[in-house]
């Protein structure tokens, strides 16, 4: 990316020797960060390295234990987000803060509504929103309701909300974690539009490819400490990964050849509707066998979400069969499916994967709390539950350590994902359904998760993988089913897949050749 708009003589943000402690735990240990006008500056670090903690201090959500924050050369004490907004800083959080039934315009101007006399001037608000949207190529319908637009569009609304409030410096926290490849490409274009206009962007991400495609500079932190700041053009992805995790990382999935066994999951002529009562799965057929990973590749909105929800009992289908080891789990409760061999890493970890107010140890036994050794005669065996959590935290590298009694909501998004993966893998069911299993994880953690998924396959389990990451689909899958308009339109061996052909089929075209 060209740096012609970067003014290296004008730091817009300086964070000097930032220390943040939570009791005895040091989340940030003397971190320095300098960002300049017109620059995209990435913050890279492992899950739990302290990236979001650092940015929450810049945005006024947390106060540093020690250190100094300067904006445009002036020292500022960020007591709350209002101080940050007044200083020209906006933040787009990983989990959006939007009111679903409200329109785009209503969400953007909430709390700052223009008035004409004593009445709200929503026509003026809509006009302002439209002008900002067009200026930066956001392409947002100001009258659309949030509940009716895609995740990618909701993210644009959050960006527009910050710009509407006068932000010159934007913090984007894991902005691509829920986006499709096309939406990621669009977002990078939007970021470039913003920096060309003199805005500065701080990008928190684990995705090395996106750092290389979009960022000018990258600051790496590891276990709460500052490691380095690098010119992105001067380093490759392997160097970034090594600095982040402190060791060499393998991007290759080792997966021995093996012959699949009996059919575990058999989906026959499945039909179901979405929340709008529109049919989105239309006679879909799918099989997954023992010792096999079947990947589902598709653009978001083609029925993969509803397919998984029907299999796992979270949504009622209109007709069809879902057989697991020959038992029909169609339209049965989630517990029925679990008891008959279904384990699931859900797409939405906070909505369907965890009880955020429960401790880590309790989240790790959500489905089998009534079984020995965790309970007997309806009485919990707390030492056994604690011991199980301790072993899981160590084995799956959940951070921080000794967090058995912490609530799940206090963990970073990536470590929340590790809790779910630890639980579902250890449930040891015949069918593992993994939906975007590496969402929000750093490259080191992704390496481990891929190993766990392949391990399940090697043990003779059936694995259904749904992911928007085509690299993940191609590297893990023994067979790839392309979903389009509610049907599996093509099924190809994983070894024969390439990104161009998959992209074409995902858009409704036919494989080249």
Coordinates of C-alpha atoms in Angstrom, one line a residue:
X1 CA 0.0 0.0 0.0
X2 CA 1.3 3.5 -0.9
X3 CA 2.4 5.7 2.0
X4 CA 2.0 9.0 0.1
X5 CA -0.5 10.2 2.7
X6 CA 1.6 9.4 5.7
X7 CA 3.1 12.4 7.6
X8 CA 5.8 10.9 9.7
X9 CA 6.4 14.2 11.4
X10 CA 3.0 14.4 13.0
X11 CA 2.2 11.8 15.6
X12 CA -1.5 11.8 16.2
X13 CA -1.3 9.2 19.0
X14 CA 1.5 8.5 21.4
X15 CA 1.1 6.0 24.2
X16 CA 4.2 6.1 26.4
X17 CA 5.2 3.3 28.8
X18 CA 1.6 2.2 29.4
X19 CA 1.2 -0.2 32.4
X20 CA -2.2 -1.7 33.3
X21 CA -2.7 -4.0 36.2
X22 CA -5.7 -5.9 37.4
X23 CA -4.7 -6.8 40.9
X24 CA -1.5 -8.8 40.6
X25 CA -2.1 -9.5 36.9
X26 CA -0.1 -7.2 34.6
X27 CA -2.1 -6.9 31.3
X28 CA 0.1 -4.2 29.8
X29 CA 3.7 -3.9 30.9
X30 CA 5.4 -0.7 29.6
X31 CA 3.9 -0.6 26.1
X32 CA 4.7 2.2 23.6
X33 CA 2.7 3.1 20.5
X34 CA 3.1 5.9 18.0
X35 CA 0.6 6.5 15.2
X36 CA 0.8 9.1 12.5
X37 CA -1.7 11.0 10.4
X38 CA -3.0 9.1 7.4
X39 CA -1.6 5.8 8.6
X40 CA -3.0 2.4 9.1
X41 CA -1.2 1.0 12.1
X42 CA -1.8 -2.7 13.0
X43 CA -1.6 -4.0 16.6
X44 CA -0.6 -7.7 16.5
X45 CA -0.4 -10.1 19.4
X46 CA -1.6 -13.5 20.7
X47 CA -5.0 -14.0 22.3
X48 CA -4.7 -12.4 25.8
X49 CA -1.6 -10.4 24.9
X50 CA -3.2 -7.2 26.0
X51 CA -4.2 -5.6 22.6
X52 CA -7.8 -4.8 23.5
X53 CA -6.8 -3.7 27.0
X54 CA -4.4 -1.2 25.5
X55 CA -7.0 0.2 23.1
X56 CA -9.6 0.4 25.8
X57 CA -7.3 2.7 27.7
X58 CA -6.9 4.9 24.6
X59 CA -10.7 5.0 24.3
X60 CA -11.3 5.8 27.9
X61 CA -12.9 2.5 28.9
X62 CA -10.0 1.8 31.2
X63 CA -7.5 4.0 33.1
X64 CA -3.8 3.2 32.9
X65 CA -2.1 2.2 36.1
X66 CA 0.8 4.3 34.9
X67 CA 2.0 5.9 31.6
X68 CA 1.0 8.8 29.4
X69 CA -1.4 9.2 26.4
X70 CA -0.8 12.1 24.0
X71 CA -3.2 13.1 21.2
X72 CA -1.7 15.4 18.6
X73 CA 1.1 16.2 21.0
X74 CA -1.1 17.1 23.9
X75 CA -1.2 14.9 27.1
X76 CA -4.8 13.8 27.8
X77 CA -6.3 11.9 30.6
X78 CA -8.9 9.6 29.2
X79 CA -11.4 9.2 32.0
X80 CA -14.3 7.9 29.8
X81 CA -15.2 7.4 26.1
X82 CA -16.6 11.0 26.0
X83 CA -13.0 12.3 26.5
X84 CA -11.8 10.1 23.7
X85 CA -14.6 11.2 21.4
X86 CA -13.9 14.9 22.2
X87 CA -10.3 14.2 21.3
X88 CA -11.3 12.8 17.9
X89 CA -11.0 9.1 18.7
X90 CA -13.7 6.6 17.7
X91 CA -13.8 2.9 18.4
X92 CA -15.5 0.1 16.5
X93 CA -15.8 -2.9 18.9
X94 CA -15.6 -6.5 17.9
X95 CA -19.2 -7.0 19.1
X96 CA -21.3 -4.2 17.7
X97 CA -23.3 -1.8 19.9
X98 CA -26.3 -1.3 17.7
X99 CA -30.1 -1.3 18.5
X100 CA -31.5 -3.9 16.1
X101 CA -35.1 -2.5 15.5
X102 CA -33.7 1.0 14.8
X103 CA -32.8 2.3 11.4
X104 CA -29.2 3.1 10.4
X105 CA -29.8 6.8 10.8
X106 CA -31.4 6.4 14.2
X107 CA -28.5 4.3 15.5
X108 CA -25.9 6.8 14.1
X109 CA -27.4 9.9 15.6
X110 CA -28.6 8.4 18.9
X111 CA -27.6 10.8 21.7
X112 CA -26.6 13.6 19.2
X113 CA -29.8 14.1 17.3
X114 CA -30.1 17.4 15.4
X115 CA -33.1 19.5 16.3
X116 CA -35.3 22.0 14.6
X117 CA -36.7 24.0 17.5
X118 CA -38.0 21.5 20.1
X119 CA -38.4 18.6 17.6
X120 CA -35.9 16.2 16.2
X121 CA -34.8 17.0 12.7
X122 CA -34.4 13.5 11.3
X123 CA -34.4 14.7 7.7
X124 CA -31.2 16.7 8.4
X125 CA -29.7 13.7 10.3
X126 CA -30.5 11.4 7.3
X127 CA -28.9 13.9 4.9
X128 CA -25.7 14.1 7.0
X129 CA -25.5 10.3 7.3
X130 CA -25.9 10.0 3.5
X131 CA -23.2 12.6 2.8
X132 CA -20.6 10.8 5.0
X133 CA -21.5 7.4 3.6
X134 CA -21.0 8.6 0.0
X135 CA -17.8 10.5 0.9
X136 CA -16.0 7.4 2.1
X137 CA -17.6 4.8 -0.1
X138 CA -19.6 3.1 2.7
X139 CA -22.7 2.5 0.5
X140 CA -25.2 2.3 3.4
X141 CA -28.9 2.7 3.1
X142 CA -29.7 5.3 5.9
X143 CA -33.3 4.0 6.2
X144 CA -32.5 0.2 6.6
X145 CA -33.2 -1.4 9.9
X146 CA -30.1 -2.9 11.6
X147 CA -31.9 -6.3 12.0
X148 CA -32.3 -6.5 8.2
X149 CA -28.7 -5.9 7.1
X150 CA -25.6 -8.1 7.0
X151 CA -22.8 -8.2 9.6
X152 CA -20.5 -6.4 7.2
X153 CA -23.0 -3.6 6.7
X154 CA -23.5 -3.3 10.5
X155 CA -19.8 -2.8 10.9
X156 CA -20.0 0.0 8.3
X157 CA -22.7 1.6 10.4
X158 CA -20.4 1.5 13.5
X159 CA -17.6 3.2 11.4
X160 CA -20.1 5.8 10.1
X161 CA -21.3 6.4 13.7
X162 CA -17.7 7.2 14.7
X163 CA -17.2 9.5 11.7
X164 CA -20.5 11.3 12.4
X165 CA -19.2 12.1 15.8
X166 CA -16.1 13.7 14.3
X167 CA -13.5 10.9 14.7
X168 CA -10.1 11.5 13.0
X169 CA -8.6 8.4 14.6
X170 CA -10.5 5.1 14.3
X171 CA -9.8 2.0 16.4
X172 CA -11.0 -1.2 14.7
X173 CA -11.1 -4.2 17.0
X174 CA -10.9 -7.4 15.1
X175 CA -13.0 -5.9 12.3
X176 CA -12.9 -8.9 9.9
X177 CA -13.6 -11.7 12.4
X178 CA -17.2 -12.2 11.1
X179 CA -16.8 -10.9 7.5
X180 CA -16.9 -12.8 4.2
X181 CA -13.8 -12.5 1.9
X182 CA -15.7 -10.0 -0.3
X183 CA -16.6 -7.9 2.8
X184 CA -13.0 -8.0 3.9
X185 CA -11.9 -6.7 0.5
X186 CA -14.5 -3.9 0.7
X187 CA -13.4 -3.0 4.2
X188 CA -9.8 -2.6 3.2
X189 CA -11.0 -0.3 0.4
X190 CA -13.0 1.8 2.9
X191 CA -9.9 2.0 5.2
X192 CA -7.9 3.3 2.3
X193 CA -10.5 5.9 1.5
X194 CA -10.4 7.1 5.1
X195 CA -6.6 7.4 5.2
X196 CA -6.5 9.3 1.9
X197 CA -8.8 11.8 3.6
X198 CA -6.3 12.2 6.4
X199 CA -7.9 9.8 8.9
X200 CA -5.7 7.5 11.0
X201 CA -6.6 3.9 11.7
X202 CA -5.5 1.5 14.5
X203 CA -6.3 -2.0 13.4
X204 CA -6.4 -4.9 15.9
X205 CA -6.2 -8.2 14.1
X206 CA -4.8 -11.7 14.1
X207 CA -4.9 -12.0 10.3
X208 CA -1.4 -11.6 8.9
X209 CA -2.6 -11.6 5.3
X210 CA -4.8 -8.6 6.1
X211 CA -2.0 -6.8 7.8
X212 CA 0.2 -7.2 4.7
X213 CA -2.7 -6.1 2.4
X214 CA -3.7 -3.0 4.4
X215 CA -1.3 -1.7 7.1
X216 CA 1.6 0.7 6.9
X217 CA 3.2 -0.2 10.2
X218 CA 2.6 -2.9 12.8
X219 CA 3.3 -2.9 16.5
X220 CA 3.7 -6.4 18.0
X221 CA 3.1 -7.2 21.7
X222 CA 3.5 -10.5 23.4
X223 CA 2.3 -11.5 26.9
X224 CA 1.6 -7.8 27.7
X225 CA 5.1 -6.5 26.6
X226 CA 6.2 -4.4 23.7
X227 CA 8.2 -6.4 21.2
X228 CA 8.7 -4.2 18.1
X229 CA 7.2 -1.8 15.6
X230 CA 7.9 -2.7 12.0
X231 CA 7.4 -1.4 8.5
X232 CA 4.9 -3.9 7.0
X233 CA 6.5 -3.8 3.6
X234 CA 9.9 -4.9 5.1
X235 CA 8.6 -8.1 6.8
X236 CA 6.8 -11.3 5.6
X237 CA 4.0 -13.2 7.3
X238 CA 6.4 -15.8 8.8
X239 CA 8.4 -13.0 10.5
X240 CA 5.3 -11.4 11.9
X241 CA 4.1 -14.7 13.2
X242 CA 7.4 -15.5 14.9
X243 CA 7.6 -12.1 16.6
X244 CA 4.0 -12.5 17.8
X245 CA 4.2 -16.0 19.4
X246 CA 8.0 -16.2 20.1
X247 CA 8.5 -19.3 18.0
X248 CA 8.3 -20.6 14.4
X249 CA 4.7 -21.3 13.3
X250 CA 3.7 -23.8 10.7
X251 CA 1.0 -22.7 8.2
X252 CA 0.8 -26.2 6.8
X253 CA -1.8 -28.7 8.1
X254 CA -0.4 -32.2 8.5
X255 CA -3.2 -34.6 7.6
X256 CA -2.4 -38.3 6.8
X257 CA -4.5 -40.0 4.1
X258 CA -7.2 -42.3 5.3
X259 CA -10.3 -44.0 4.0
X260 CA -13.6 -42.7 5.4
X261 CA -15.8 -45.2 7.2
X262 CA -19.6 -45.4 7.8
X263 CA -21.9 -42.5 7.4
X264 CA -22.4 -40.6 10.7
X265 CA -24.4 -37.5 9.5
X266 CA -26.9 -38.0 6.7
X267 CA -29.0 -35.0 5.8
X268 CA -31.8 -35.8 3.3
X269 CA -34.0 -33.3 1.3
X270 CA -33.8 -30.7 4.0
X271 CA -36.0 -27.6 3.8
X272 CA -36.1 -24.7 6.3
X273 CA -37.0 -21.0 6.6
X274 CA -35.1 -18.1 8.1
X275 CA -36.4 -15.5 10.6
X276 CA -38.3 -13.7 7.8
X277 CA -40.2 -16.9 7.1
X278 CA -38.4 -17.2 3.7
X279 CA -37.2 -20.6 2.6
X280 CA -33.4 -20.6 2.6
X281 CA -32.5 -24.3 2.7
X282 CA -34.1 -25.9 -0.4
X283 CA -33.9 -29.7 -0.6
X284 CA -30.3 -29.9 0.7
X285 CA -28.5 -33.3 0.8
X286 CA -25.3 -33.9 2.7
X287 CA -23.3 -36.8 4.1
X288 CA -20.3 -36.9 6.5
X289 CA -18.5 -40.2 7.3
X290 CA -16.3 -41.4 10.0
X291 CA -12.7 -40.3 9.7
X292 CA -13.7 -37.5 7.3
X293 CA -13.7 -33.7 7.4
X294 CA -16.4 -32.2 5.1
X295 CA -16.0 -28.5 4.6
X296 CA -18.9 -26.2 3.5
X297 CA -17.8 -23.3 1.4
X298 CA -20.3 -20.5 0.6
X299 CA -21.0 -16.8 0.7
X300 CA -22.8 -15.9 3.9
X301 CA -26.6 -16.0 3.6
X302 CA -26.8 -19.1 1.4
X303 CA -28.3 -21.3 4.1
X304 CA -25.3 -22.6 5.9
X305 CA -26.3 -20.9 9.2
X306 CA -29.8 -22.4 9.0
X307 CA -28.4 -25.8 8.0
X308 CA -26.2 -26.0 11.1
X309 CA -29.0 -24.7 13.4
X310 CA -31.3 -27.4 12.2
X311 CA -28.7 -30.2 12.7
X312 CA -28.0 -28.9 16.2
X313 CA -31.6 -28.4 17.2
X314 CA -31.5 -24.6 17.4
X315 CA -34.0 -24.1 14.5
X316 CA -37.0 -26.1 13.3
X317 CA -36.9 -27.3 9.7
X318 CA -40.0 -27.5 7.6
X319 CA -39.3 -31.0 6.1
X320 CA -36.5 -33.5 5.6
X321 CA -34.4 -35.9 7.7
X322 CA -31.3 -35.4 9.8
X323 CA -29.8 -38.8 10.7
X324 CA -26.9 -39.2 13.2
X325 CA -25.7 -42.8 13.3
X326 CA -29.1 -43.7 11.9
X327 CA -31.2 -41.8 14.6
X328 CA -33.4 -39.0 13.3
X329 CA -32.6 -35.8 15.2
X330 CA -34.7 -33.6 12.9
X331 CA -36.6 -31.0 15.0
X332 CA -35.5 -32.6 18.2
X333 CA -34.1 -30.4 21.1
X334 CA -30.4 -29.7 21.2
X335 CA -30.0 -32.1 24.2
X336 CA -31.4 -34.9 22.1
X337 CA -28.8 -34.4 19.5
X338 CA -26.0 -34.1 22.1
X339 CA -27.1 -37.4 23.7
X340 CA -27.0 -39.1 20.3
X341 CA -23.5 -38.0 19.3
X342 CA -23.5 -34.3 18.2
X343 CA -21.0 -31.8 19.5
X344 CA -20.9 -28.3 18.2
X345 CA -18.6 -25.2 18.1
X346 CA -21.2 -22.6 17.3
X347 CA -20.8 -19.5 15.1
X348 CA -21.8 -17.1 17.8
X349 CA -19.7 -17.9 20.9
X350 CA -21.4 -15.4 23.1
X351 CA -25.0 -16.2 22.2
X352 CA -24.8 -20.0 21.7
X353 CA -21.4 -21.1 23.0
X354 CA -21.0 -19.7 26.6
X355 CA -22.8 -18.4 29.6
X356 CA -20.8 -15.3 30.0
X357 CA -21.7 -14.9 33.7
X358 CA -20.7 -18.4 34.5
X359 CA -17.1 -19.3 35.5
X360 CA -14.7 -21.0 33.2
X361 CA -15.0 -24.3 35.1
X362 CA -18.8 -24.3 34.9
X363 CA -18.7 -23.4 31.1
X364 CA -16.4 -26.4 30.5
X365 CA -19.1 -28.8 31.8
X366 CA -22.3 -27.1 30.5
X367 CA -23.6 -30.3 28.8
X368 CA -22.3 -33.0 31.2
X369 CA -22.7 -31.3 34.6
X370 CA -25.0 -34.1 35.7
X371 CA -22.5 -36.9 35.0
X372 CA -19.8 -38.4 37.1
X373 CA -17.2 -37.3 38.2
X374 CA -18.7 -33.8 38.1
X375 CA -21.8 -34.6 40.2
X376 CA -23.4 -37.5 42.0
X377 CA -26.9 -37.7 43.3
X378 CA -27.5 -34.1 42.1
X379 CA -24.6 -32.8 44.2
X380 CA -21.7 -31.1 42.4
X381 CA -18.2 -32.5 43.0
X382 CA -16.4 -29.1 43.0
X383 CA -12.8 -30.5 43.3
X384 CA -13.4 -32.6 40.2
X385 CA -14.9 -29.7 38.3
X386 CA -11.9 -27.5 39.3
X387 CA -9.4 -30.2 38.4
X388 CA -11.0 -30.6 34.9
X389 CA -10.8 -26.9 34.3
X390 CA -7.2 -26.7 35.4
X391 CA -6.2 -29.4 33.0
X392 CA -8.2 -27.9 30.1
X393 CA -6.7 -24.4 30.7
X394 CA -3.2 -25.9 30.5
X395 CA -3.8 -28.2 27.6
X396 CA -5.7 -25.7 25.4
X397 CA -3.6 -22.7 26.4
X398 CA -6.5 -20.7 27.8
X399 CA -5.2 -17.3 29.1
X400 CA -4.8 -16.0 31.7
X401 CA -3.7 -19.1 33.6
X402 CA -5.3 -19.9 37.0
X403 CA -8.6 -18.5 35.6
X404 CA -10.9 -21.4 36.7
X405 CA -13.0 -19.1 38.8
X406 CA -13.1 -16.2 36.4
X407 CA -16.3 -15.6 34.5
X408 CA -16.2 -16.3 30.7
X409 CA -17.2 -12.7 30.0
X410 CA -13.9 -11.4 31.4
X411 CA -11.8 -13.3 28.8
X412 CA -10.7 -12.0 25.4
X413 CA -12.7 -13.2 22.5
X414 CA -10.0 -15.6 21.3
X415 CA -9.8 -17.2 24.8
X416 CA -13.5 -17.5 25.0
X417 CA -13.3 -19.5 21.7
X418 CA -10.6 -21.7 23.3
X419 CA -13.0 -22.6 26.2
X420 CA -15.6 -23.7 23.7
X421 CA -13.2 -25.7 21.7
X422 CA -11.8 -27.4 24.8
X423 CA -15.3 -28.4 25.9
X424 CA -16.5 -29.7 22.6
X425 CA -13.4 -31.6 21.6
X426 CA -13.3 -33.3 25.1
X427 CA -17.0 -34.2 24.8
X428 CA -15.7 -36.8 22.4
X429 CA -18.9 -37.2 20.3
X430 CA -19.2 -39.0 16.9
X431 CA -20.0 -35.8 15.0
X432 CA -18.2 -32.5 15.6
X433 CA -19.7 -29.5 13.9
X434 CA -17.2 -26.6 13.8
X435 CA -18.5 -23.2 12.6
X436 CA -15.7 -20.6 12.0
X437 CA -13.7 -22.4 14.7
X438 CA -10.7 -20.1 14.5
X439 CA -12.6 -16.9 14.5
X440 CA -10.6 -14.3 16.5
X441 CA -7.7 -16.6 17.1
X442 CA -4.0 -15.8 16.5
X443 CA -1.9 -17.9 14.2
X444 CA -0.3 -19.9 17.0
X445 CA -3.8 -20.8 18.4
X446 CA -5.1 -21.5 14.8
X447 CA -2.3 -24.0 14.4
X448 CA -3.4 -25.9 17.6
X449 CA -7.1 -25.8 16.7
X450 CA -6.4 -27.3 13.3
X451 CA -4.4 -30.0 15.0
X452 CA -7.3 -30.8 17.3
X453 CA -9.8 -30.9 14.4
X454 CA -7.5 -33.3 12.4
X455 CA -7.0 -35.4 15.5
X456 CA -10.8 -35.9 15.8
X457 CA -10.9 -37.0 12.2
X458 CA -7.9 -39.3 12.7
X459 CA -9.8 -40.9 15.7
X460 CA -12.6 -41.8 13.4
X461 CA -14.9 -38.9 14.2
X462 CA -17.0 -37.2 11.5
X463 CA -16.3 -33.5 11.2
X464 CA -18.5 -30.9 9.5
X465 CA -16.6 -27.7 9.0
X466 CA -18.3 -24.4 8.1
X467 CA -15.9 -21.5 7.5
X468 CA -15.7 -18.3 5.6
X469 CA -11.9 -18.8 5.5
X470 CA -11.3 -20.5 2.2
X471 CA -7.7 -21.3 3.1
X472 CA -9.0 -23.1 6.2
X473 CA -11.6 -25.0 4.1
X474 CA -9.1 -26.1 1.5
X475 CA -6.3 -27.1 4.0
X476 CA -8.5 -29.1 6.4
X477 CA -11.2 -30.7 4.3
X478 CA -11.2 -34.1 2.8
X479 CA -14.2 -33.2 0.8
X480 CA -15.7 -29.7 0.1
X481 CA -19.4 -29.1 -0.5
X482 CA -20.2 -25.7 -2.1
X483 CA -23.5 -24.3 -0.9
X484 CA -25.4 -21.8 -3.0
X485 CA -29.0 -20.7 -2.7
X486 CA -29.8 -23.3 -0.1
X487 CA -28.4 -26.4 -1.8
X488 CA -25.1 -28.2 -2.1
X489 CA -24.3 -27.4 -5.8
X490 CA -21.0 -29.2 -6.0
X491 CA -18.9 -31.6 -4.0
X492 CA -15.2 -31.9 -4.8
X493 CA -12.1 -33.6 -3.1
X494 CA -10.2 -31.2 -0.9
X495 CA -7.0 -31.9 -2.7
X496 CA -8.5 -30.8 -6.0
X497 CA -9.9 -27.5 -4.7
X498 CA -8.5 -24.1 -5.6
X499 CA -9.7 -20.6 -4.5
X500 CA -10.7 -19.4 -8.0
X501 CA -13.0 -22.4 -8.8
X502 CA -14.5 -22.3 -5.3
X503 CA -15.1 -18.6 -5.5
X504 CA -16.8 -19.1 -8.9
X505 CA -19.1 -21.9 -7.7
X506 CA -19.9 -20.0 -4.5
X507 CA -21.3 -17.2 -6.7
X508 CA -23.4 -19.7 -8.6
X509 CA -21.1 -20.3 -11.6
X510 CA -19.5 -23.5 -12.8
X511 CA -16.0 -24.9 -12.2
X512 CA -13.6 -23.9 -14.9
X513 CA -12.7 -26.8 -17.2

